[in-house]
Short mmCIF file of C-alpha atoms in Angstrom, two decimals:
data_model
loop_
_atom_site.label_atom_id
_atom_site.label_comp_id
_atom_site.label_asym_id
_atom_site.label_seq_id
_atom_site.Cartn_x
_atom_site.Cartn_y
_atom_site.Cartn_z
CA MET A 126 -0.10 0.35 0.07
CA THR A 127 3.03 2.32 0.75
CA GLN A 128 4.07 2.47 -2.60
CA LEU A 129 0.50 2.66 -4.37
CA LEU A 130 0.34 5.57 -1.97
CA VAL A 131 3.42 7.14 -3.30
CA LEU A 132 2.36 6.78 -6.78
CA ALA A 133 -1.17 8.99 -5.63
CA ARG A 134 1.14 11.34 -4.93
CA LEU A 135 2.85 11.34 -7.65
CA ILE A 136 -0.21 11.64 -9.89
CA ASP A 137 -1.95 14.47 -6.95
CA ARG A 138 1.82 16.70 -9.01
CA LEU A 139 0.88 15.46 -12.45
CA SER A 140 -2.38 16.85 -11.35
CA ASP A 141 -1.15 19.92 -9.64
CA PHE A 142 1.42 20.99 -12.76
CA SER A 143 -1.70 20.61 -15.36
CA ALA A 144 -3.54 23.24 -13.12
CA VAL A 145 -0.99 25.66 -13.42
CA PHE A 146 -0.79 25.53 -16.89
CA ALA A 147 -4.90 25.49 -15.92
CA LYS A 148 -4.31 28.89 -14.05
CA TRP A 149 -2.63 30.83 -16.60
CA ALA A 150 -4.92 30.09 -19.40
CA VAL A 151 -7.51 31.21 -17.99
CA LEU A 152 -5.54 34.26 -17.00
CA LEU A 153 -4.47 34.31 -21.14
CA CYS A 154 -8.03 33.91 -22.13
CA SER A 155 -9.25 36.81 -20.05
CA LEU A 156 -6.75 38.68 -21.41
CA ILE A 157 -7.15 38.06 -25.08
CA SER A 158 -10.63 38.67 -24.63
CA ALA A 159 -10.56 42.30 -23.21
CA GLY A 160 -8.01 43.23 -25.68
CA ASN A 161 -9.57 41.96 -28.78
CA ALA A 162 -13.15 43.38 -27.38
CA VAL A 163 -11.30 46.76 -26.92
CA MET A 164 -10.39 46.76 -30.91
CA ARG A 165 -13.33 45.72 -32.06
CA TYR A 166 -15.07 48.29 -30.41
CA THR A 167 -12.14 51.31 -30.45
CA PHE A 168 -10.61 50.43 -33.77
CA SER A 169 -13.35 47.67 -35.36
CA TYR A 170 -10.83 45.02 -36.34
CA SER A 171 -11.06 41.74 -34.80
CA SER A 172 -9.58 38.65 -36.50
CA ASN A 173 -10.90 34.99 -35.73
CA GLY A 174 -7.28 33.61 -34.90
CA TRP A 175 -7.44 35.65 -31.32
CA LEU A 176 -11.39 34.39 -31.27
CA GLU A 177 -10.19 30.84 -32.24
CA ILE A 178 -7.41 30.99 -29.53
CA GLN A 179 -9.87 31.87 -26.51
CA TRP A 180 -11.46 28.76 -26.63
CA TYR A 181 -8.16 27.00 -27.36
CA LEU A 182 -7.39 28.91 -24.37
CA PHE A 183 -11.02 27.80 -22.39
CA ALA A 184 -10.47 24.85 -23.41
CA ALA A 185 -7.07 24.30 -21.73
CA CYS A 186 -8.17 25.77 -18.86
CA VAL A 187 -11.31 23.48 -18.77
CA MET A 188 -9.56 20.26 -19.82
CA LEU A 189 -6.26 20.81 -17.85
CA GLY A 190 -7.44 21.59 -14.55
CA ALA A 191 -11.16 18.92 -14.37
CA ALA A 192 -8.34 16.21 -12.43
CA GLN A 193 -7.20 18.75 -9.54
CA VAL A 194 -11.00 19.93 -9.57
CA LEU A 195 -11.58 16.22 -8.44
CA ARG A 196 -8.12 16.54 -6.38
CA VAL A 197 -9.50 18.59 -4.50
CA ASN A 198 -12.87 17.92 -3.42
CA GLU A 199 -14.40 20.92 -5.44
CA HIS A 200 -15.88 18.78 -8.51
CA VAL A 201 -19.90 19.43 -8.12
CA ARG A 202 -22.10 17.10 -5.99
CA VAL A 203 -25.38 16.45 -4.63
CA ASP A 204 -25.21 16.45 -1.26
CA VAL A 205 -28.53 15.88 -0.22
CA ILE A 206 -27.78 11.87 1.10
CA TYR A 207 -24.21 11.66 0.99
CA GLY A 208 -23.35 14.73 3.50
CA THR A 209 -25.48 13.07 5.54
CA LEU A 210 -24.24 9.77 5.72
CA LYS A 211 -20.86 8.51 8.33
CA SER A 212 -16.85 8.59 6.99
CA LYS A 213 -16.89 5.15 5.67
CA SER A 214 -20.31 5.29 3.61
CA ARG A 215 -19.00 7.92 1.57
CA VAL A 216 -15.45 6.35 0.76
CA TRP A 217 -17.20 3.32 0.11
CA ILE A 218 -19.78 5.58 -2.25
CA ASP A 219 -16.63 7.56 -3.58
CA LEU A 220 -14.65 4.11 -4.64
CA PHE A 221 -18.20 2.96 -6.16
CA GLY A 222 -18.41 6.19 -8.69
CA LEU A 223 -15.01 6.49 -8.79
CA THR A 224 -14.86 2.82 -9.68
CA PHE A 225 -17.88 2.48 -11.57
CA PHE A 226 -18.43 6.11 -13.85
CA LEU A 227 -15.76 8.35 -13.85
CA MET A 228 -13.00 5.74 -15.03
CA PRO A 229 -14.75 3.75 -17.94
CA ALA A 230 -15.84 7.02 -19.30
CA MET A 231 -12.62 8.76 -19.18
CA ILE A 232 -10.97 6.24 -20.52
CA LEU A 233 -13.26 5.51 -23.42
CA PHE A 234 -13.27 8.97 -23.82
CA ALA A 235 -9.61 9.03 -23.76
CA TYR A 236 -9.71 6.51 -26.32
CA LEU A 237 -12.27 7.36 -28.75
CA SER A 238 -10.59 11.07 -28.90
CA TRP A 239 -7.21 9.89 -29.38
CA PRO A 240 -7.61 9.10 -33.21
CA LEU A 241 -9.98 12.98 -33.55
CA PHE A 242 -6.75 14.51 -32.05
CA VAL A 243 -4.19 11.91 -35.24
CA GLY A 244 -6.10 12.70 -37.22
CA MET A 245 -6.07 16.13 -37.18
CA TYR A 246 -2.19 16.60 -36.60
CA VAL A 247 -1.18 14.29 -39.34
CA SER A 248 -3.76 16.47 -41.92
CA GLY A 249 -2.60 19.81 -40.65
CA GLU A 250 -6.46 20.13 -39.83
CA ILE A 251 -6.77 24.26 -39.92
CA SER A 252 -9.94 25.92 -39.40
CA GLY A 253 -12.41 27.24 -42.41
CA ASN A 254 -12.76 30.76 -40.63
CA ALA A 255 -10.25 33.22 -42.32
CA GLY A 256 -7.43 33.66 -40.70
CA GLY A 257 -8.32 30.92 -38.25
CA LEU A 258 -5.17 28.19 -36.56
CA ILE A 259 -4.56 25.31 -36.72
CA ARG A 260 -7.02 23.02 -35.00
CA TRP A 261 -4.97 19.75 -33.63
CA PRO A 262 -3.68 21.77 -30.17
CA VAL A 263 -6.78 22.47 -29.10
CA MET A 264 -7.88 18.14 -29.93
CA MET A 265 -4.66 17.39 -28.32
CA LEU A 266 -6.50 18.58 -25.02
CA LEU A 267 -9.22 16.13 -24.51
CA PRO A 268 -6.98 12.60 -24.70
CA LEU A 269 -4.57 14.48 -22.77
CA GLY A 270 -7.26 15.61 -20.27
CA PHE A 271 -9.07 12.27 -20.15
CA ALA A 272 -6.41 10.74 -19.04
CA LEU A 273 -5.27 13.50 -16.59
CA MET A 274 -8.64 12.64 -15.42
CA ALA A 275 -8.15 9.09 -15.33
CA LEU A 276 -5.05 9.03 -13.32
CA GLN A 277 -6.43 11.65 -10.90
CA GLY A 278 -8.98 8.69 -9.65
CA VAL A 279 -6.48 5.88 -9.48
CA SER A 280 -5.26 8.16 -7.32
CA GLU A 281 -8.38 9.06 -5.41
CA MET A 282 -9.26 5.49 -5.67
CA ILE A 283 -5.78 4.74 -3.87
CA LYS A 284 -6.15 7.10 -1.46
CA ARG A 285 -9.17 6.01 -0.51
CA VAL A 286 -8.62 2.37 -0.28
CA GLY A 287 -5.87 3.34 2.52
CA TRP A 288 -8.26 5.39 3.92
CA LEU A 289 -10.44 2.27 4.39
CA ARG A 290 -6.93 -0.07 5.74
CA GLY A 291 -5.88 2.74 7.72
CA THR A 292 -2.77 3.66 5.85
CA TYR A 293 -3.75 7.14 4.98
CA GLN A 294 -5.27 9.64 6.96
CA MET A 295 -8.06 12.11 5.50
CA ASP A 296 -9.70 14.58 6.59
CA LEU A 297 -13.57 13.24 5.59
CA THR A 298 -15.40 16.74 6.48
CA TYR A 299 -13.84 17.63 3.23
CA GLU A 300 -12.16 14.83 1.94
CA ARG A 301 -9.15 16.82 1.52
CA PRO A 302 -5.30 14.67 2.73
CA LEU A 303 -4.13 15.57 6.13
CA GLN A 304 -1.20 18.19 5.46
#
């Protein structure tokens, strides 16, 4: 179990690392959006490339930040029943959800999105809009983001099994690891 917990910590660091890119993508997206609005309304100039880079950066924010959201337990959850349960029951529900819902979905989505990315990379597909950008970088975010979520799912499963076995401590009020 000790080696699995080391693996979980490594995966958590990878999620932290990808979250840094997501954080900067939010800032860049906001700055580009504001700059684009100023250019459009002040100088009557706009570019499809600038509009597309905004949604590329938004995609980076979502796909690279999702694993971190799972790691820090800030994902959407309906707490009506979950919040009333004892810690052990919550951990079992988490394990069930991670095993039978998150993992199969993320593995399937990564598998299905990989050929889309490869096809766009090989063909060098470019947006049909005038001044549009190449599309493979944003498509690469799909299999990458789904793989990061699957890895973080593995980390969360390891930590919950560790908690059940008494080898890992979590604050189950928020289900975050004790620092």
